[in-house]
Amino acid sequence: MRLRTPHALLATAAALAAAVVAPQPAAAAAVPAPGPYYVQSATTGLNAADNGGAVEQHRPRGNEDRQQWQLKPSGSSYLLENTVAPGSCLGRSGDQAATVACASADAGWEIDPIGADRYTLRAPGTTRHLTLAPKPPGATYPARLAVGGSGDLAAWYLTPVNPVTGPMPPQDRRTLDQVTFLTTHNAYANGVDGGFAPPFVNLVPNQTRGIERQLADGVRGFMLDVHQTPDGAILCHNSCTLVSRPVALWVDLQRMVDFLKAHPDQFVTVFLEDYVDPAVLRAELARVSGLSDVLYRPDLTGVRQNGWPTMTELAAAGDRLLIFTDHSRSADQAAGLTRDSFGVMYQREWTVENYWSMGSGLGTSDLSCYSRWYGADTNIPLTRTEPGFRPLFVMNHFRDVPLTGTAGTDNTKLADRAQRFCRPAARKKPNFLAVDHYDRGNPASAVTTLNSYTYP
């Protein structure tokens, strides 16, 4: 909240004139302080990077490919000097962005705040802005950045490399979007509760402990693949054909509801990779005893207007199980029954999520952090936000094949990736850290670290 200085009732004309011009210094102060930043597109969430003299938008990955820029005042304008190439600045070459000598007339930018922590970078004394090139039909935005007109494509975040963080609020004042939860990828694929995949695929489980043990160990987010069979909604990986002893969705949900009834201060989130008709899913949920007592409906409680409630408020209201589907609302509308009508939220409306794979089961991992929902037909950047509402951030941290040893090694890198790569990529802390083999590499320690501070 902005503090206002009271004015004397009988102000002089000179004082009134001063009050009129007072906002001008405030506007200048809105430019971030000098320091290292990512120049991040507000449209795609991707970062400006130096690529051999060309400035391109790249997937956020720390400074592994020259994505960090030192903001410096230069007279009445500003320079953005590459942090690994002193003397080389983000500038202009004709109608394209390029790295140029910092002493060049093409290196300076006027930085104009445009609200919501966004800025334009404008060539001094002109109307030419750093911008994305227009998107061709059926394609993503071109990598090479351009110099052109204003508008949405010319909106940028200046995301600090070393942000100022704050202390975590007391337990009774923490909001849902301030908290991080340990989450298991393919939680049902554990080989303990039942079968989860056809022969051979079932030899490589994502987890090695059952749902009840996961709950007891502190897991609070569960990713489940649900497929439609003659027996209803069944948890299987890729296909339920030839799966022995498969587990029904309602069985695992019942385990979670029973846990919540026994632990009234806890909160659980379920993410459905959803391949069933909405009517089948509704019938499956109806089998879960006590589900309505704990099911959380953010769509009915003003979250989009007022932000997420505190964990204490959720517990007091009994709102302690949040269920998401990756299914599309448009497909359900065509079918005549939307999932949110019976309490299952559409994930793309309430969350952002990074791309799910760090690579194959062996070899070097890809730690870059970019939206799972960025492509020719969709664009939901990790940085998406709305007035009064901040989507929850699901951070995936696993590979194509869940090899136990590799997952254990990757999990030791979870806290570092979350803070150096994914937090600046999304401009928010991850709320769900999703891993394979959660019992290896101590990913719970990363959750503890993230729950020790807030990100502005």
XYZ file of C-alpha atoms in Angstrom:
456
model
C 0.000 0.000 0.000
C 1.385 3.409 -0.934
C 1.809 5.806 1.997
C 0.396 9.278 1.457
C 1.808 12.424 3.126
C -1.037 14.675 4.411
C -1.144 18.140 2.864
C -1.885 21.271 4.811
C -5.343 22.591 4.163
C -4.061 26.051 3.280
C -1.224 25.201 0.896
C 0.484 28.003 -0.962
C 0.406 28.174 -4.732
C 4.076 27.231 -4.818
C 3.409 24.153 -2.709
C 0.566 23.139 -4.985
C 2.819 23.498 -8.013
C 5.420 21.323 -6.337
C 2.758 18.710 -5.646
C 1.854 18.667 -9.321
C 5.382 17.853 -10.449
C 6.168 15.499 -7.548
C 5.289 12.283 -9.472
C 8.140 12.861 -11.951
C 10.970 11.700 -9.627
C 8.813 8.695 -8.653
C 8.570 7.669 -12.304
C 12.347 7.872 -12.684
C 12.791 5.812 -9.510
C 10.610 3.102 -11.054
C 13.559 2.024 -13.219
C 15.293 -0.816 -11.343
C 18.505 -0.152 -9.460
C 21.790 -0.934 -11.236
C 22.747 -4.593 -11.099
C 22.485 -7.895 -13.007
C 19.146 -8.727 -14.639
C 17.455 -11.046 -17.070
C 15.713 -9.194 -19.900
C 12.612 -11.345 -20.055
C 9.777 -11.158 -22.560
C 6.408 -10.539 -20.910
C 4.807 -12.373 -23.847
C 6.801 -15.620 -23.872
C 8.718 -15.600 -20.582
C 11.936 -16.311 -22.510
C 15.166 -14.380 -21.931
C 17.275 -12.183 -24.179
C 20.604 -13.937 -24.767
C 23.751 -13.094 -26.704
C 24.361 -15.641 -29.459
C 27.486 -14.665 -31.354
C 26.440 -11.033 -31.682
C 22.765 -11.727 -32.341
C 20.362 -11.173 -29.443
C 17.802 -13.967 -29.290
C 15.136 -15.167 -26.892
C 16.281 -18.384 -25.227
C 14.892 -20.769 -22.644
C 15.842 -19.501 -19.171
C 18.919 -21.346 -17.912
C 20.794 -19.066 -15.573
C 23.825 -17.629 -17.335
C 24.827 -20.746 -19.234
C 24.320 -19.005 -22.580
C 24.880 -15.304 -21.855
C 21.455 -14.401 -20.510
C 22.505 -12.014 -17.742
C 22.899 -8.274 -18.329
C 24.369 -5.597 -16.043
C 22.079 -2.571 -15.933
C 24.060 0.672 -15.789
C 23.015 4.316 -16.023
C 24.661 6.212 -18.875
C 23.739 9.875 -18.871
C 19.984 10.107 -19.342
C 19.741 6.535 -20.673
C 20.869 3.044 -19.626
C 23.216 0.311 -20.800
C 22.751 -3.454 -20.509
C 26.241 -4.941 -20.504
C 26.623 -8.689 -20.862
C 28.002 -10.072 -17.606
C 30.398 -12.516 -19.293
C 31.546 -10.160 -22.076
C 32.610 -6.819 -20.564
C 32.319 -3.969 -23.031
C 29.575 -5.756 -25.014
C 26.046 -4.398 -24.599
C 22.549 -5.275 -25.717
C 21.927 -2.828 -28.540
C 20.726 -2.364 -32.093
C 21.860 -3.137 -35.610
C 19.313 -1.710 -38.011
C 15.966 -3.333 -37.268
C 17.451 -6.199 -35.255
C 18.741 -6.510 -31.728
C 22.450 -7.177 -31.484
C 25.354 -6.980 -29.076
C 27.392 -3.876 -29.784
C 30.258 -2.041 -28.130
C 28.964 -0.339 -24.995
C 30.531 2.921 -26.213
C 28.412 2.754 -29.384
C 25.508 5.134 -29.983
C 23.412 2.004 -30.586
C 23.934 0.663 -27.060
C 21.823 3.030 -24.962
C 18.168 2.541 -24.030
C 15.534 4.677 -22.426
C 13.625 2.475 -19.967
C 9.966 3.371 -19.566
C 7.785 1.717 -16.885
C 4.455 0.503 -18.295
C 2.891 -0.924 -15.131
C 2.749 -4.349 -13.486
C 6.553 -4.396 -13.125
C 6.975 -4.222 -16.905
C 9.086 -1.914 -19.032
C 9.826 -0.899 -22.585
C 13.366 -0.450 -23.853
C 13.415 2.402 -26.354
C 16.207 3.790 -28.517
C 16.816 7.289 -27.093
C 14.831 10.025 -28.735
C 12.894 7.621 -30.999
C 9.803 5.400 -30.998
C 11.869 2.265 -31.793
C 11.647 -0.425 -29.118
C 13.251 -3.754 -28.313
C 10.535 -6.201 -29.340
C 9.717 -9.713 -30.417
C 9.434 -10.185 -34.147
C 5.814 -10.878 -35.180
C 4.708 -14.489 -34.856
C 4.253 -16.313 -38.177
C 0.995 -18.294 -38.501
C 1.313 -21.772 -36.995
C 4.746 -21.108 -35.494
C 6.351 -19.751 -32.343
C 7.858 -16.287 -32.115
C 11.217 -16.050 -33.938
C 14.297 -16.368 -31.741
C 15.995 -13.216 -33.035
C 14.780 -10.099 -31.273
C 13.883 -7.042 -33.300
C 13.769 -3.260 -33.006
C 10.366 -1.908 -33.930
C 7.086 -0.483 -32.664
C 5.459 -0.474 -29.249
C 2.732 -2.802 -27.989
C 2.520 -6.082 -26.104
C 5.486 -7.628 -27.922
C 7.681 -4.772 -26.684
C 6.902 -5.386 -22.982
C 9.778 -6.729 -20.862
C 10.474 -7.755 -17.309
C 13.823 -6.824 -15.828
C 14.123 -9.820 -13.529
C 16.890 -9.496 -10.923
C 19.509 -12.219 -10.867
C 19.862 -11.752 -7.104
C 16.391 -10.774 -5.862
C 15.698 -9.440 -2.411
C 13.678 -12.057 -0.537
C 11.608 -11.671 2.610
C 11.029 -13.782 5.719
C 8.300 -16.389 5.627
C 5.181 -15.143 7.429
C 4.082 -16.908 10.623
C 2.263 -20.185 10.128
C -1.180 -18.622 10.515
C -0.527 -15.946 7.843
C 1.056 -17.989 5.065
C -0.974 -18.000 1.878
C -1.189 -21.032 -0.381
C 0.948 -19.391 -3.067
C 3.761 -18.765 -0.553
C 4.150 -22.440 0.357
C 6.110 -25.178 -1.432
C 5.019 -28.833 -1.379
C 6.937 -32.021 -2.127
C 5.201 -33.654 -5.108
C 5.592 -37.118 -6.604
C 5.551 -37.566 -10.371
C 3.464 -40.622 -11.355
C 2.806 -41.229 -7.675
C 0.673 -44.306 -8.461
C 3.512 -45.956 -10.450
C 5.139 -47.415 -7.376
C 4.734 -51.198 -7.692
C 3.504 -51.336 -4.082
C -0.186 -50.456 -4.302
C -0.761 -52.421 -7.515
C 0.174 -52.692 -11.172
C 0.687 -49.490 -13.143
C 1.965 -50.372 -16.630
C 2.143 -53.155 -19.238
C 4.949 -55.740 -19.028
C 8.523 -54.392 -19.193
C 7.399 -50.802 -18.638
C 6.360 -51.879 -15.137
C 9.984 -52.743 -14.414
C 10.827 -49.032 -14.133
C 8.575 -47.453 -11.495
C 8.659 -43.717 -10.807
C 8.347 -44.268 -7.043
C 9.098 -47.215 -4.771
C 6.695 -46.462 -1.914
C 2.906 -46.603 -1.866
C 0.540 -43.649 -1.532
C -0.023 -44.074 2.193
C 3.730 -44.130 2.855
C 4.193 -41.096 0.597
C 1.649 -39.215 2.674
C 3.348 -40.267 5.891
C 6.702 -39.103 4.504
C 5.426 -35.579 3.816
C 4.438 -35.772 0.146
C 1.550 -33.359 -0.422
C 1.275 -33.233 -4.216
C 0.428 -36.272 -6.363
C 0.589 -36.586 -10.152
C -1.704 -39.352 -11.410
C -2.378 -40.658 -14.947
C -5.992 -41.743 -15.262
C -7.357 -43.788 -18.179
C -10.860 -44.895 -19.080
C -11.621 -48.617 -19.072
C -14.790 -50.703 -18.763
C -14.075 -50.706 -15.014
C -14.022 -46.911 -14.769
C -11.151 -44.471 -14.226
C -7.975 -46.502 -13.710
C -4.425 -45.355 -12.879
C -2.052 -46.591 -15.594
C 1.003 -45.371 -17.467
C 0.302 -44.926 -21.215
C -2.098 -47.868 -21.389
C -4.074 -50.118 -19.025
C -3.820 -53.093 -21.388
C -2.193 -56.128 -19.742
C -1.705 -54.301 -16.448
C -2.015 -56.681 -13.525
C -3.794 -55.510 -10.347
C -4.425 -51.938 -11.554
C -5.571 -49.342 -9.021
C -8.742 -47.312 -9.507
C -8.519 -43.548 -9.108
C -11.106 -43.524 -6.340
C -8.986 -45.901 -4.262
C -5.995 -43.544 -4.124
C -8.242 -40.517 -3.593
C -9.884 -42.343 -0.699
C -6.450 -42.870 0.853
C -5.835 -39.123 0.641
C -9.234 -38.165 2.043
C -8.784 -40.581 4.946
C -5.366 -39.047 5.645
C -6.828 -35.537 5.629
C -9.607 -36.567 8.006
C -6.940 -37.847 10.399
C -4.721 -34.755 9.928
C -7.025 -31.700 9.828
C -4.147 -29.220 9.455
C -2.785 -30.730 6.213
C -3.399 -29.837 2.553
C -3.090 -32.129 -0.503
C -3.113 -31.381 -4.239
C -3.771 -33.895 -7.042
C -2.754 -33.351 -10.677
C -4.589 -35.573 -13.147
C -3.127 -36.421 -16.522
C -6.646 -37.045 -17.655
C -7.825 -39.403 -20.410
C -11.401 -40.020 -19.284
C -14.786 -38.570 -20.176
C -16.059 -36.012 -17.654
C -19.081 -38.148 -16.729
C -16.799 -41.100 -15.961
C -14.601 -38.905 -13.784
C -17.627 -37.521 -11.946
C -18.864 -41.050 -11.223
C -15.406 -42.033 -9.983
C -15.245 -39.109 -7.557
C -18.715 -39.950 -6.274
C -17.280 -43.240 -4.963
C -14.894 -41.436 -2.591
C -16.411 -41.284 0.883
C -16.059 -37.848 2.488
C -14.631 -36.138 -0.592
C -17.130 -33.278 -0.454
C -16.054 -32.527 3.130
C -12.494 -31.644 2.083
C -12.706 -30.676 -1.604
C -11.398 -27.156 -2.224
C -13.181 -25.002 -4.827
C -11.067 -21.873 -5.557
C -13.518 -21.016 -8.338
C -16.268 -20.461 -5.763
C -14.296 -18.523 -3.153
C -13.083 -15.376 -4.954
C -9.464 -16.421 -5.429
C -9.124 -14.802 -8.858
C -10.250 -11.480 -7.420
C -8.616 -11.580 -3.991
C -5.675 -13.962 -4.228
C -5.053 -17.258 -2.465
C -6.226 -17.703 1.138
C -3.979 -18.524 4.065
C -3.337 -22.116 4.990
C -5.099 -21.448 8.304
C -8.207 -20.207 6.484
C -8.221 -23.280 4.269
C -7.957 -25.604 7.266
C -10.719 -23.758 9.140
C -13.047 -24.039 6.137
C -12.193 -27.710 5.598
C -10.879 -26.863 2.106
C -7.918 -29.217 2.014
C -7.948 -31.247 -1.217
C -7.385 -29.443 -4.508
C -7.806 -31.467 -7.719
C -6.543 -30.304 -11.114
C -7.019 -31.764 -14.582
C -4.819 -31.168 -17.616
C -7.879 -31.684 -19.833
C -9.122 -28.680 -21.807
C -12.226 -26.744 -20.905
C -13.171 -26.333 -24.575
C -13.293 -30.091 -25.131
C -15.527 -30.522 -22.087
C -17.832 -27.722 -23.208
C -18.230 -29.541 -26.523
C -19.116 -32.697 -24.556
C -21.675 -30.801 -22.494
C -20.166 -31.323 -19.011
C -17.301 -29.305 -17.571
C -15.133 -30.844 -14.871
C -15.166 -27.777 -12.683
C -18.928 -28.228 -12.328
C -18.102 -31.102 -9.947
C -15.006 -29.575 -8.390
C -12.072 -30.497 -10.670
C -10.147 -27.374 -11.700
C -8.594 -26.826 -15.124
C -4.900 -26.618 -14.428
C -4.054 -24.120 -17.172
C -6.458 -21.639 -15.598
C -4.915 -21.831 -12.119
C -1.249 -22.785 -12.522
C 1.845 -22.398 -14.633
C 4.138 -25.364 -15.274
C 7.599 -25.828 -16.730
C 8.381 -28.363 -19.459
C 8.271 -31.824 -17.948
C 11.510 -33.480 -19.117
C 15.147 -32.810 -18.229
C 16.247 -35.358 -20.843
C 16.666 -39.108 -21.161
C 17.369 -41.375 -18.219
C 21.145 -41.110 -18.647
C 23.620 -38.356 -19.412
C 23.660 -34.642 -18.729
C 20.405 -33.105 -17.576
C 18.790 -30.071 -19.193
C 18.210 -27.623 -16.339
C 16.578 -24.899 -18.466
C 13.187 -23.821 -17.153
C 10.480 -22.763 -19.589
C 6.751 -23.165 -19.972
C 5.280 -26.538 -20.802
C 2.527 -24.613 -22.549
C 4.505 -22.624 -25.100
C 4.194 -23.542 -28.757
C 2.541 -22.725 -32.052
C -0.971 -23.245 -30.675
C -0.668 -22.070 -27.071
C 1.294 -19.534 -25.058
C 1.086 -19.543 -21.248
C 4.424 -18.183 -20.004
C 5.721 -19.121 -16.577
C 5.539 -15.412 -15.737
C 1.757 -15.225 -16.250
C -0.019 -13.266 -13.565
C -3.283 -11.378 -13.156
C -4.407 -8.407 -11.052
C -4.956 -9.752 -7.548
C -4.095 -13.322 -8.487
C -0.851 -15.229 -8.936
C -1.028 -18.715 -10.494
C 0.557 -21.557 -8.569
C 3.862 -22.739 -10.060
C 4.367 -26.454 -10.721
C 8.078 -27.198 -11.154
C 8.792 -30.512 -12.872
C 12.199 -32.012 -12.095
C 12.481 -35.455 -13.679
C 13.520 -37.245 -16.875
C 11.967 -39.403 -19.577
C 12.961 -42.640 -17.827
C 12.944 -42.755 -13.994
C 16.239 -44.549 -13.341
C 16.783 -44.729 -9.605
C 20.425 -43.641 -9.558
C 19.932 -40.778 -11.991
C 16.876 -39.516 -10.108
C 18.816 -39.590 -6.853
C 21.592 -37.478 -8.360
C 19.127 -35.068 -9.975
C 17.251 -34.637 -6.706
C 20.411 -33.343 -5.015
C 20.359 -30.475 -7.568
C 16.720 -29.599 -6.951
C 17.194 -26.647 -4.579
C 19.858 -25.085 -6.792
C 17.782 -25.432 -9.957
C 14.682 -24.090 -8.227
C 16.468 -20.970 -7.004
C 18.903 -20.184 -9.848
C 16.919 -21.352 -12.878
C 13.197 -21.792 -12.263
C 12.493 -19.067 -9.727
C 13.742 -16.256 -12.003
C 12.163 -17.955 -15.040
C 8.719 -17.791 -13.414
C 9.368 -14.715 -11.258
C 7.899 -16.685 -8.377
C 8.845 -19.548 -6.072
C 7.810 -23.042 -7.123
C 4.782 -24.228 -5.162
C 5.101 -27.882 -6.166
C 8.453 -29.647 -6.604
C 7.646 -32.757 -8.660
C 10.263 -35.519 -8.651
C 10.787 -39.204 -9.329
C 12.040 -41.384 -6.478
C 11.342 -38.797 -3.815
C 13.134 -41.000 -1.268
C 16.481 -40.487 -3.067
C 18.670 -37.379 -2.965
C 16.654 -35.708 -0.180
C 14.348 -33.442 -2.204
C 12.522 -32.665 1.051
C 15.479 -30.455 1.982
C 14.792 -28.308 -1.088
C 11.189 -27.924 0.075
C 12.424 -26.823 3.502
C 14.752 -24.247 1.922
C 12.009 -22.772 -0.260
C 9.643 -22.617 2.713
C 12.108 -20.428 4.617
C 11.523 -17.226 2.611
C 9.128 -15.358 0.344
C 9.827 -14.034 -3.142
C 8.373 -10.592 -3.871
